[in-house]
Amino acid sequence: MNNIIAMPMMIPILVGILLIFFRHHIKLQRWSSLAAMIANIGITAYILHQIQQNGILRLDFGGWEPPFGILFVADSFSALLVLTTSIVAAICLVYAFSSTEKSYEQMFFYPFINFLVAGVNGSFLTGDLFNLYVCFEIMLLASYVLIAFGGRKGQLRESIKYVIINVVSSWFFLIAIAYTYGALGTLNFAHLSVRIAEQGQSPMLTVVSIVFLTVFALKAGLLLYFWLPGSYSVPPTAIAALFGALLTKVGIYAMFRVFTLLFYHEPHITHTIIGILAGLTLIIGSIGAVAYKDVRLIASYNVVIAVGFILVGLAVATPTAMEGSIFYLIHDMIVKALLFLLAGTMIAVTGETRIDYMSGLIRNYPLLGWIFFIVILALAGIPPLSGFIGKVLVGQGAVEAGAYILLALAFISSIFVLYSLMRVFLTSFWGETIISKEDKIPMKNGWIIPCIILAAGSFILGIGVEPLTVYVKDAAEVLANPQIYIDAVLYDN
Amino acid sequence: METLITILAGILVTAATYLILSKSLIRVILGTAILSHAAHLLIITMGGLKNGSVPIIGEGDANPVDALPQALILTSIVISFAVTAVSLVLAYRTYQETGTDKLDQLRGDRNE
């Protein structure tokens, strides 16, 4: 009955495996990958609806009752993120159709995208710590291949760094799992939570929680972000957009899960550290975003700022702030994908990566320019667009908790986001055009249509806050009351 | 026994950290391989190193050792094997393209 919640991971894996056998059938590869993502959108929307009606869904693999078997748990938080992942992945695929070279597409490009999405969805849905590690590795192995796709010098160089840093962070994850298992004797999230509550969060467990924090901070780019700008600026555009939208968000999701479900007993230690890290991330991300002239680096540092902003919500840990973080997380996945796609399109039409080598693009590509303007407004949090509600709720939560320094940092960073992107807009889109009519590279429909869809998505998310609030409130409620999750997993048969 | 193995894992981590911080790419990858050995040793140690029979039904007495950490390690070994293979190939390709395996020469241009 609940088999449906395994679908978001199963469909991409099955499609990916099948496509390995049809290497040269590019049409088939394209459309079946897209069909898989669209099927996922439908299925996840249905799952979300089911959760509203029947509460949290769970699937025990092999019929083993928790805590003995591996299980998938779908609450509103994970379902919302899976839904957003599927939408973003589908749109990035459409962009990849017209931007990826044919020779790449024959080298298992689409299977790897499917595996990446499967890993991301699995990480969102799993209810078991070690299974989370395995899903992380599925996602990371696919990303290792995708980041080096094409094998240019810069890509190889950055992919080496990316692989090494992720091997080290996976090692930290294993160590944290080992200590958790040694101390508590279980790996199921709900069961872990029960046992921690029973014996109290000893200093030893707090240390383990800090190791978890290190792991997920490395994956999410929370202060330990130094690998991120390099590795997000080298891959082909569609892949960079998928990375910017999905990969760091999985780390953020894991951090939310671990620090709301398991280690919530000593907030004055763990949540204070998260708050400090988030504040520093906001400062450093803001400095990075205004320091560079490479449009891809500016986009990457905007990812870092968003990570800091979302984790302000977790550090504050009031239900309102959580709600704001969830809204902002969903918004950020959509808008970061759009930002990376636009940056890639700008590079594709000009052949330059530095913003001071581009000029007057608005004359040649007005639609591109105005979509870029919409992204700026959405990221800065201007009301009709999607970033607004998240920022307001996180701010409100910070005020309730009295975290005024974090509040100030979070809102000042918005100004830096606005400034860094406005600078791109003013130097590259305004001014004298440097592209003559004859040299103009025509804008492909396949480039601009995904951008239009994503920009429309940002509008819909901004205007349709009210229908969405039902789901986000439910997600925030489960995060704020871990007992709901535990009851659903352990005591509901 | 647990203390001894933990100290051994600590020594492995020390060696691995030293190797990962070195300049040569191949030494870094060797470091990550040693790092995964340390993690696997630590997982088996955290499961407890009591005396017991092999965890197979019908073998030995009724006091088997914990089977779960062994399954975890088996999974993790395969994963780190795959990742090491990928990183070795990447290192080889990087050497072919850039002609160096020194990490401090893999910086790229200033304006890139």
Coordinates of C-alpha atoms in Angstrom, one line a residue:
Chain A
M1 CA 0.0 0.0 0.0
N2 CA 2.7 2.4 1.0
N3 CA 5.0 1.1 -1.7
I4 CA 4.4 4.4 -3.5
I5 CA 6.9 6.2 -1.2
A6 CA 9.8 4.2 -2.6
M7 CA 8.9 5.3 -6.1
P8 CA 10.8 8.6 -6.1
M9 CA 14.0 6.7 -5.6
M10 CA 13.1 3.6 -7.6
I11 CA 11.9 5.1 -10.9
P12 CA 15.1 7.1 -11.5
I13 CA 17.3 4.1 -10.6
L14 CA 15.4 1.8 -12.9
V15 CA 15.3 4.3 -15.8
G16 CA 19.0 5.0 -15.2
I17 CA 19.9 1.3 -15.4
L18 CA 17.8 0.7 -18.5
L19 CA 19.3 3.7 -20.3
I20 CA 22.8 2.3 -19.9
F21 CA 21.8 -0.3 -22.5
F22 CA 20.6 2.4 -25.0
R23 CA 23.7 4.5 -25.2
H24 CA 23.3 5.8 -28.7
H25 CA 19.6 6.3 -28.7
I26 CA 19.7 10.0 -27.5
K27 CA 16.1 10.7 -28.2
L28 CA 15.0 7.7 -26.0
Q29 CA 17.5 8.8 -23.3
R30 CA 16.1 12.3 -23.2
W31 CA 12.5 11.6 -23.2
S32 CA 12.5 8.6 -20.8
S33 CA 14.6 10.6 -18.3
L34 CA 12.1 13.5 -18.6
A35 CA 9.2 11.1 -18.3
A36 CA 10.8 9.6 -15.1
M37 CA 11.0 13.1 -13.5
I38 CA 7.5 14.0 -14.5
A39 CA 6.2 10.7 -13.1
N40 CA 8.0 11.6 -9.9
I41 CA 6.3 15.0 -9.7
G42 CA 2.9 13.4 -10.0
I43 CA 3.7 10.6 -7.5
T44 CA 5.2 13.0 -5.0
A45 CA 2.2 15.4 -5.2
Y46 CA 0.0 12.3 -4.5
I47 CA 2.2 11.3 -1.6
L48 CA 1.9 14.9 -0.2
H49 CA -1.8 14.7 -0.4
Q50 CA -1.8 11.3 1.3
I51 CA 0.3 12.6 4.2
Q52 CA -2.2 15.4 4.7
Q53 CA -5.0 12.8 5.1
N54 CA -3.3 9.9 6.9
G55 CA -0.3 11.4 8.6
I56 CA 3.3 10.3 8.1
L57 CA 3.7 7.4 5.7
R58 CA 6.3 4.7 6.2
L59 CA 7.4 1.7 4.2
D60 CA 9.2 -1.2 6.0
F61 CA 11.3 -2.9 3.4
G62 CA 10.9 -6.7 3.5
G63 CA 8.2 -6.4 6.1
W64 CA 10.7 -6.1 9.0
E65 CA 9.1 -3.9 11.7
P66 CA 11.2 -0.9 12.8
P67 CA 13.7 -0.6 14.3
F68 CA 15.0 -3.9 12.8
G69 CA 14.7 -3.2 9.1
I70 CA 15.5 -0.4 6.8
L71 CA 12.6 1.9 6.2
F72 CA 11.5 4.9 4.2
V73 CA 9.6 7.6 6.0
A74 CA 7.7 10.3 4.2
D75 CA 6.6 13.3 6.2
S76 CA 5.6 16.6 4.7
F77 CA 9.1 18.0 4.9
S78 CA 10.7 15.2 2.9
A79 CA 7.8 15.1 0.5
L80 CA 8.0 18.8 -0.2
L81 CA 11.7 18.6 -0.9
V82 CA 11.3 15.5 -3.1
L83 CA 8.6 17.3 -5.1
T84 CA 10.9 20.4 -5.5
T85 CA 13.8 18.1 -6.5
S86 CA 11.7 16.4 -9.2
I87 CA 10.5 19.7 -10.6
V88 CA 14.0 21.3 -10.7
A89 CA 15.5 18.1 -12.2
A90 CA 12.9 18.0 -14.9
I91 CA 13.5 21.6 -15.9
C92 CA 17.3 21.2 -15.8
L93 CA 16.9 18.2 -18.1
V94 CA 15.0 20.3 -20.6
Y95 CA 17.9 22.8 -20.5
A96 CA 20.4 20.0 -20.9
F97 CA 18.6 18.8 -24.1
S98 CA 19.8 21.9 -26.1
S99 CA 22.9 22.8 -24.2
T100 CA 24.8 19.5 -23.9
E101 CA 27.0 18.3 -26.7
K102 CA 26.0 15.1 -28.5
S103 CA 29.2 13.3 -27.6
Y104 CA 28.5 13.9 -23.9
E105 CA 25.0 12.7 -24.2
Q106 CA 26.3 9.4 -25.5
M107 CA 28.6 9.0 -22.6
F108 CA 25.9 8.0 -20.1
F109 CA 24.9 11.6 -19.3
Y110 CA 21.3 10.9 -18.6
P111 CA 21.8 7.7 -16.5
F112 CA 24.1 9.7 -14.2
I113 CA 21.5 12.5 -13.8
N114 CA 19.0 9.8 -12.9
F115 CA 21.3 8.3 -10.3
L116 CA 22.0 11.7 -8.9
V117 CA 18.3 12.4 -8.5
A118 CA 17.7 8.9 -7.0
G119 CA 20.4 9.6 -4.4
V120 CA 18.9 12.9 -3.5
N121 CA 15.4 11.5 -3.2
G122 CA 16.6 8.6 -1.2
S123 CA 18.4 10.9 1.2
F124 CA 15.2 12.9 1.8
L125 CA 13.1 9.8 2.3
T126 CA 15.2 7.4 4.4
G127 CA 14.5 6.7 8.0
D128 CA 17.8 5.1 8.9
L129 CA 21.2 6.6 9.6
F130 CA 23.4 4.2 7.6
N131 CA 20.9 4.2 4.7
L132 CA 21.3 8.0 4.7
Y133 CA 25.1 7.4 4.3
V134 CA 24.5 5.1 1.4
C135 CA 22.1 7.5 -0.3
F136 CA 24.6 10.3 0.1
E137 CA 27.3 8.1 -1.6
I138 CA 24.9 7.3 -4.5
M139 CA 24.4 11.0 -5.0
L140 CA 28.1 11.9 -4.5
L141 CA 29.4 9.2 -6.9
A142 CA 27.1 10.4 -9.6
S143 CA 28.2 13.9 -8.9
Y144 CA 31.9 13.0 -9.1
V145 CA 31.2 11.7 -12.7
L146 CA 29.0 14.6 -13.7
I147 CA 31.4 17.3 -12.4
A148 CA 34.2 15.9 -14.6
F149 CA 31.9 15.5 -17.6
G150 CA 33.9 16.6 -20.7
G151 CA 37.2 16.3 -19.0
R152 CA 38.5 19.9 -19.5
K153 CA 41.6 20.9 -17.5
G154 CA 39.7 23.1 -15.0
Q155 CA 37.1 20.4 -14.5
L156 CA 39.6 17.7 -13.7
R157 CA 41.4 20.0 -11.3
E158 CA 38.3 21.0 -9.4
S159 CA 36.8 17.5 -9.4
I160 CA 39.9 16.1 -7.7
K161 CA 39.5 18.6 -4.9
Y162 CA 35.7 17.9 -4.8
V163 CA 36.3 14.1 -4.6
I164 CA 38.9 14.4 -1.9
I165 CA 36.9 16.7 0.3
N166 CA 33.8 14.5 0.0
V167 CA 35.8 11.3 0.8
V168 CA 37.0 13.0 4.0
S169 CA 33.5 14.2 4.9
S170 CA 32.1 10.7 4.2
W171 CA 34.8 9.4 6.6
F172 CA 33.5 11.8 9.3
F173 CA 30.0 10.5 8.6
L174 CA 31.2 6.9 9.1
I175 CA 33.0 7.8 12.3
A176 CA 29.8 9.5 13.6
I177 CA 27.7 6.5 12.7
A178 CA 30.2 4.2 14.5
Y179 CA 30.1 6.2 17.7
T180 CA 26.3 6.5 17.5
Y181 CA 26.0 2.8 17.1
G182 CA 28.5 2.2 19.9
A183 CA 26.7 4.5 22.3
L184 CA 23.0 3.7 21.5
G185 CA 23.0 0.4 19.7
T186 CA 20.6 1.3 16.9
L187 CA 20.6 3.2 13.6
N188 CA 16.9 3.9 13.1
F189 CA 16.2 7.6 13.4
A190 CA 13.0 7.2 15.6
H191 CA 14.6 4.5 17.8
L192 CA 17.7 6.6 18.2
S193 CA 15.6 9.5 19.3
V194 CA 13.8 7.4 21.9
R195 CA 17.0 6.1 23.3
I196 CA 18.6 9.5 23.5
A197 CA 15.6 10.8 25.3
E198 CA 15.6 7.9 27.7
Q199 CA 19.3 8.1 28.8
G200 CA 19.6 11.9 28.3
Q201 CA 22.0 13.6 26.0
S202 CA 25.3 12.9 27.7
P203 CA 28.4 15.0 26.8
M204 CA 29.6 12.1 24.8
L205 CA 26.4 12.3 22.6
T206 CA 26.8 16.0 22.3
V207 CA 30.3 15.4 20.9
V208 CA 28.9 12.9 18.4
S209 CA 26.3 15.5 17.4
I210 CA 29.1 18.0 16.7
V211 CA 30.8 15.4 14.5
F212 CA 27.5 15.1 12.6
L213 CA 27.4 18.9 12.4
T214 CA 30.9 18.8 10.8
V215 CA 29.8 16.2 8.3
F216 CA 26.7 18.0 7.2
A217 CA 28.4 21.4 7.3
L218 CA 31.0 20.0 4.8
K219 CA 28.2 18.7 2.6
A220 CA 26.1 21.8 2.8
G221 CA 28.8 24.4 2.7
L222 CA 28.1 25.8 6.2
L223 CA 31.3 27.7 6.9
L224 CA 33.3 24.7 5.6
Y225 CA 32.4 25.9 2.1
F226 CA 35.9 26.3 0.6
W227 CA 35.4 23.5 -1.9
L228 CA 32.1 24.9 -3.2
P229 CA 32.9 27.9 -5.4
G230 CA 35.5 26.1 -7.4
S231 CA 33.6 22.9 -8.0
Y232 CA 30.2 24.6 -8.7
S233 CA 31.7 26.9 -11.4
V234 CA 33.4 24.3 -13.6
P235 CA 30.7 21.8 -14.8
P236 CA 28.4 22.2 -17.8
T237 CA 25.5 24.6 -17.1
A238 CA 22.7 22.1 -16.6
I239 CA 24.8 20.1 -14.2
A240 CA 25.9 23.2 -12.3
A241 CA 22.3 24.2 -11.9
L242 CA 21.4 20.7 -10.5
F243 CA 24.3 20.9 -8.1
G244 CA 23.5 24.4 -6.9
A245 CA 19.9 23.5 -6.5
L246 CA 20.1 20.0 -4.9
L247 CA 23.5 19.0 -3.4
T248 CA 23.9 21.5 -0.6
K249 CA 20.2 21.2 0.2
V250 CA 20.6 17.5 1.1
G251 CA 23.2 18.5 3.7
I252 CA 20.8 21.1 5.1
Y253 CA 17.9 18.6 5.2
A254 CA 20.1 16.1 7.1
M255 CA 21.1 18.8 9.5
F256 CA 17.5 19.7 10.1
R257 CA 16.6 16.0 10.6
V258 CA 19.5 15.2 13.0
F259 CA 19.2 18.4 15.1
T260 CA 15.4 18.4 15.5
L261 CA 14.8 14.6 15.8
L262 CA 17.9 13.3 17.6
F263 CA 20.0 15.9 19.3
Y264 CA 17.6 18.6 20.5
H265 CA 18.2 18.2 24.3
E266 CA 21.2 20.5 24.6
P267 CA 20.2 23.5 22.3
H268 CA 22.4 25.9 24.2
I269 CA 25.5 24.0 22.9
T270 CA 24.6 22.6 19.5
H271 CA 22.2 25.3 18.3
T272 CA 24.5 28.0 19.5
I273 CA 27.3 26.5 17.5
I274 CA 25.0 26.3 14.4
G275 CA 24.0 29.9 15.0
I276 CA 27.6 31.0 15.1
L277 CA 28.5 29.0 12.0
A278 CA 25.4 30.4 10.2
G279 CA 26.4 33.9 11.0
L280 CA 30.0 33.5 9.8
T281 CA 28.7 31.8 6.7
L282 CA 26.5 34.8 5.9
I283 CA 29.4 37.2 6.4
I284 CA 31.9 35.2 4.3
G285 CA 29.4 34.4 1.6
S286 CA 28.5 38.1 1.3
I287 CA 32.2 39.1 1.0
G288 CA 32.7 36.4 -1.6
A289 CA 29.6 37.4 -3.6
V290 CA 30.8 41.0 -4.0
A291 CA 34.5 40.2 -4.4
Y292 CA 34.5 38.3 -7.7
K293 CA 33.8 39.3 -11.3
D294 CA 33.2 35.7 -12.6
V295 CA 29.5 35.3 -12.9
R296 CA 29.7 31.6 -11.9
L297 CA 31.6 32.4 -8.8
I298 CA 29.1 35.1 -7.8
A299 CA 26.3 32.5 -8.2
S300 CA 28.3 30.0 -6.1
Y301 CA 28.8 32.4 -3.3
N302 CA 25.1 33.2 -3.4
V303 CA 24.5 29.5 -2.7
V304 CA 26.8 29.9 0.4
I305 CA 24.7 32.9 1.6
A306 CA 21.5 31.0 1.2
V307 CA 22.9 28.0 3.3
G308 CA 23.7 30.5 6.1
F309 CA 20.3 32.0 5.9
I310 CA 18.4 28.7 6.0
L311 CA 20.4 27.6 9.0
V312 CA 19.6 30.7 10.9
G313 CA 16.1 29.2 11.1
L314 CA 17.5 26.0 12.5
A315 CA 19.7 27.8 15.0
V316 CA 16.7 29.9 16.3
A317 CA 14.6 26.7 16.4
T318 CA 11.2 28.3 17.0
P319 CA 8.3 26.8 14.9
T320 CA 7.9 30.1 13.0
A321 CA 11.6 30.1 12.1
M322 CA 11.4 26.5 11.0
E323 CA 8.5 27.3 8.8
G324 CA 10.4 30.2 7.3
S325 CA 13.4 27.9 6.7
I326 CA 11.3 25.3 4.9
F327 CA 9.7 28.0 2.7
Y328 CA 13.2 29.5 2.0
L329 CA 14.6 26.0 1.2
I330 CA 12.0 25.3 -1.4
H331 CA 12.3 28.8 -2.9
D332 CA 16.1 28.6 -2.9
M333 CA 16.1 25.2 -4.8
I334 CA 14.1 26.7 -7.6
V335 CA 15.7 30.1 -7.8
K336 CA 19.3 28.8 -7.5
A337 CA 18.7 26.5 -10.4
L338 CA 17.4 29.5 -12.3
L339 CA 20.4 31.6 -11.4
F340 CA 22.9 29.0 -12.5
L341 CA 20.9 28.4 -15.8
L342 CA 20.9 32.2 -16.5
A343 CA 24.6 32.5 -15.7
G344 CA 25.3 29.5 -18.0
T345 CA 23.2 31.1 -20.8
M346 CA 25.0 34.4 -20.4
I347 CA 28.4 32.6 -20.8
A348 CA 27.0 30.6 -23.7
V349 CA 25.9 33.6 -25.7
T350 CA 29.0 35.8 -24.9
G351 CA 31.7 33.3 -24.6
E352 CA 33.0 35.2 -21.6
T353 CA 32.8 34.4 -17.9
R354 CA 33.8 37.7 -16.5
I355 CA 31.0 40.3 -16.1
D356 CA 33.2 43.2 -17.1
Y357 CA 33.8 41.6 -20.5
M358 CA 30.0 41.5 -21.2
S359 CA 28.0 44.6 -21.8
G360 CA 24.6 45.6 -23.2
L361 CA 23.2 42.1 -23.3
I362 CA 19.7 43.5 -22.8
R363 CA 19.6 44.9 -26.3
N364 CA 20.3 41.5 -27.8
Y365 CA 18.5 39.3 -25.3
P366 CA 15.8 41.3 -23.6
L367 CA 13.9 38.3 -22.3
L368 CA 17.1 36.9 -20.6
G369 CA 17.7 40.3 -19.0
W370 CA 14.3 40.6 -17.5
I371 CA 14.3 37.1 -16.2
F372 CA 17.6 37.8 -14.6
F373 CA 16.0 40.9 -13.0
I374 CA 13.2 38.7 -11.6
V375 CA 15.8 36.4 -10.1
I376 CA 17.5 39.3 -8.4
L377 CA 14.1 40.4 -6.9
A378 CA 13.2 36.9 -5.8
L379 CA 16.6 36.3 -4.1
A380 CA 16.5 39.6 -2.4
G381 CA 13.0 38.8 -1.1
I382 CA 10.8 41.4 -2.8
P383 CA 7.2 40.7 -1.9
P384 CA 5.3 39.2 -4.9
L385 CA 8.1 36.7 -5.4
S386 CA 9.0 33.6 -3.6
G387 CA 11.9 34.7 -1.3
F388 CA 9.7 37.1 0.7
I389 CA 7.7 34.8 3.0
G390 CA 10.7 32.7 4.0
K391 CA 12.7 35.8 5.0
V392 CA 9.8 37.3 6.9
L393 CA 9.1 34.1 8.9
V394 CA 12.8 33.5 9.7
G395 CA 13.1 37.1 10.8
Q396 CA 9.9 36.8 12.9
G397 CA 11.3 33.6 14.5
A398 CA 14.6 35.3 15.3
V399 CA 12.8 38.2 16.9
E400 CA 10.7 35.8 19.0
A401 CA 13.9 34.0 20.2
G402 CA 15.7 37.3 20.8
A403 CA 18.5 36.4 18.3
Y404 CA 19.1 39.9 17.1
I405 CA 22.6 39.5 15.9
L406 CA 21.6 36.6 13.6
L407 CA 18.6 38.6 12.5
A408 CA 20.8 41.6 11.6
L409 CA 23.3 39.4 9.7
A410 CA 20.5 37.5 7.8
F411 CA 18.9 40.7 6.6
I412 CA 22.1 42.6 5.8
S413 CA 23.2 39.6 3.7
S414 CA 20.0 40.2 1.6
I415 CA 21.5 43.6 0.7
F416 CA 24.7 42.0 -0.3
V417 CA 22.8 39.4 -2.5
L418 CA 20.9 42.3 -4.1
Y419 CA 24.2 44.3 -4.6
S420 CA 26.2 41.4 -6.0
L421 CA 23.5 40.5 -8.5
M422 CA 22.6 44.1 -9.4
R423 CA 26.3 44.6 -10.2
V424 CA 26.1 41.7 -12.7
F425 CA 22.9 43.1 -14.1
L426 CA 24.2 46.7 -14.5
T427 CA 27.6 45.8 -15.9
S428 CA 26.6 43.0 -18.3
F429 CA 23.0 43.8 -19.3
W430 CA 23.1 47.7 -19.3
G431 CA 25.6 49.8 -21.3
E432 CA 26.8 49.7 -24.9
T433 CA 26.3 46.4 -26.6
I434 CA 29.5 44.7 -27.7
I435 CA 27.8 42.0 -29.8
S436 CA 27.2 43.1 -33.4
K437 CA 24.1 41.9 -35.3
E438 CA 26.1 39.4 -37.4
D439 CA 27.9 37.8 -34.5
K440 CA 24.9 37.4 -32.4
I441 CA 24.3 33.8 -31.2
P442 CA 20.6 33.2 -31.5
M443 CA 18.8 32.4 -28.2
K444 CA 17.7 28.8 -28.4
N445 CA 14.2 28.0 -27.2
G446 CA 15.6 25.2 -25.1
W447 CA 17.7 27.7 -23.2
I448 CA 15.0 30.3 -22.5
I449 CA 11.9 28.1 -21.9
P450 CA 13.3 26.3 -18.8
C451 CA 14.3 29.8 -17.4
I452 CA 10.7 31.1 -18.1
I453 CA 9.2 28.0 -16.3
L454 CA 11.5 28.5 -13.3
A455 CA 10.7 32.2 -13.1
A456 CA 7.0 31.4 -13.3
G457 CA 7.6 28.9 -10.5
S458 CA 9.0 31.6 -8.4
F459 CA 6.0 33.8 -9.0
I460 CA 3.6 30.9 -8.3
L461 CA 5.5 30.1 -5.1
G462 CA 5.3 33.7 -4.0
I463 CA 1.6 34.2 -4.8
G464 CA 0.5 30.7 -3.8
V465 CA 1.9 30.9 -0.3
E466 CA -1.5 30.3 1.2
P467 CA -2.3 26.8 -0.3
L468 CA 1.3 25.8 0.4
T469 CA 1.2 26.9 4.0
V470 CA -0.9 23.9 5.0
Y471 CA 1.9 21.5 4.0
V472 CA 4.8 23.7 5.3
K473 CA 3.0 24.1 8.7
D474 CA 2.6 20.3 8.9
A475 CA 6.3 19.9 8.1
A476 CA 7.3 22.4 10.7
E477 CA 5.1 20.8 13.3
V478 CA 6.8 17.4 12.8
L479 CA 10.2 19.1 13.1
A480 CA 9.1 20.9 16.3
N481 CA 7.5 17.8 17.9
P482 CA 9.8 14.8 17.3
Q483 CA 7.2 12.6 19.1
I484 CA 4.9 12.8 16.1
Y485 CA 7.7 11.2 14.0
I486 CA 8.5 8.6 16.6
D487 CA 4.9 7.6 17.1
A488 CA 4.4 7.2 13.3
V489 CA 7.5 5.0 12.9
L490 CA 7.6 2.9 16.1
Y491 CA 4.1 2.7 17.5
D492 CA 1.7 2.9 14.6
N493 CA 1.1 -0.4 13.0
Chain B
M1 CA 41.2 -5.1 23.2
E2 CA 38.9 -2.2 22.3
T3 CA 41.6 0.2 23.6
L4 CA 44.3 -1.4 21.4
I5 CA 42.2 -1.3 18.2
T6 CA 41.1 2.3 18.9
I7 CA 44.8 3.3 19.3
L8 CA 45.6 1.5 16.1
A9 CA 42.7 3.3 14.3
G10 CA 44.1 6.6 15.7
I11 CA 47.6 5.8 14.3
L12 CA 46.0 5.1 10.9
V13 CA 44.1 8.4 11.0
T14 CA 47.4 10.2 11.9
A15 CA 49.2 8.6 8.9
A16 CA 46.2 9.3 6.6
T17 CA 46.0 13.0 7.7
Y18 CA 49.7 13.4 7.1
L19 CA 49.4 11.8 3.6
I20 CA 46.3 13.8 2.7
L21 CA 48.1 17.1 3.5
S22 CA 51.0 16.2 1.2
K23 CA 51.5 17.7 -2.2
S24 CA 51.5 14.6 -4.4
L25 CA 48.1 13.6 -5.6
I26 CA 48.8 9.8 -5.4
R27 CA 49.8 10.2 -1.8
V28 CA 46.5 12.0 -1.1
I29 CA 44.6 9.1 -2.6
L30 CA 46.6 6.6 -0.5
G31 CA 45.7 8.7 2.5
T32 CA 42.0 8.4 1.8
A33 CA 42.4 4.7 1.4
I34 CA 44.1 4.5 4.8
L35 CA 41.4 6.8 6.2
S36 CA 38.7 4.3 5.2
H37 CA 40.6 1.5 6.9
A38 CA 40.6 3.4 10.1
A39 CA 36.8 4.0 9.8
H40 CA 36.1 0.4 9.2
L41 CA 38.2 -0.7 12.2
L42 CA 36.5 1.8 14.3
I43 CA 33.0 0.6 13.3
I44 CA 33.9 -3.0 14.2
T45 CA 35.3 -1.8 17.5
M46 CA 32.3 0.3 18.4
G47 CA 30.1 -2.8 17.9
G48 CA 32.1 -4.4 20.7
L49 CA 34.9 -6.9 20.5
K50 CA 33.6 -9.6 22.9
N51 CA 34.5 -13.2 22.5
G52 CA 31.8 -15.1 20.5
S53 CA 31.2 -17.4 17.6
V54 CA 30.8 -16.4 14.0
P55 CA 27.3 -15.0 13.3
I56 CA 26.1 -17.9 11.3
I57 CA 23.1 -20.0 12.5
G58 CA 24.3 -23.5 13.3
E59 CA 27.9 -22.6 13.8
G60 CA 29.5 -22.6 17.2
D61 CA 27.6 -21.8 20.5
A62 CA 24.6 -19.7 21.0
N63 CA 26.7 -16.5 21.6
P64 CA 27.4 -15.0 18.3
V65 CA 29.2 -11.6 17.8
D66 CA 27.2 -8.6 16.6
A67 CA 26.4 -9.1 12.9
L68 CA 25.3 -5.5 12.2
P69 CA 28.7 -3.7 12.2
Q70 CA 30.0 -6.4 9.8
A71 CA 27.2 -5.7 7.4
L72 CA 27.9 -1.9 7.7
I73 CA 31.6 -2.4 7.0
L74 CA 30.9 -4.7 4.1
T75 CA 28.7 -1.9 2.5
S76 CA 31.2 0.8 3.3
I77 CA 34.2 -1.2 1.9
V78 CA 32.5 -1.5 -1.4
I79 CA 31.6 2.1 -1.5
S80 CA 35.1 3.3 -0.6
F81 CA 36.5 0.8 -3.2
A82 CA 34.4 2.4 -5.9
V83 CA 35.3 5.9 -4.8
T84 CA 39.0 5.1 -4.7
A85 CA 38.7 3.6 -8.2
V86 CA 37.0 6.8 -9.4
S87 CA 39.6 9.0 -7.8
L88 CA 42.5 7.0 -9.1
V89 CA 41.2 7.3 -12.7
L90 CA 40.5 11.1 -12.1
A91 CA 44.1 11.5 -10.9
Y92 CA 45.4 9.7 -14.0
R93 CA 43.3 11.8 -16.3
T94 CA 44.4 14.9 -14.5
Y95 CA 48.0 13.9 -14.9
Q96 CA 47.5 13.3 -18.6
E97 CA 45.8 16.7 -19.1
T98 CA 47.9 18.9 -16.9
G99 CA 51.2 17.0 -16.8
T100 CA 51.6 17.3 -13.1
D101 CA 50.5 15.5 -10.0
K102 CA 51.6 18.2 -7.6
L103 CA 48.5 19.7 -6.0
D104 CA 50.1 23.2 -5.6
Q105 CA 50.5 23.3 -9.4
L106 CA 46.8 22.6 -9.9
R107 CA 45.7 26.1 -9.0
G108 CA 44.5 27.3 -12.4
D109 CA 44.9 30.8 -13.8
R110 CA 44.2 33.9 -11.8
N111 CA 41.5 35.0 -14.2
E112 CA 39.8 31.7 -14.8

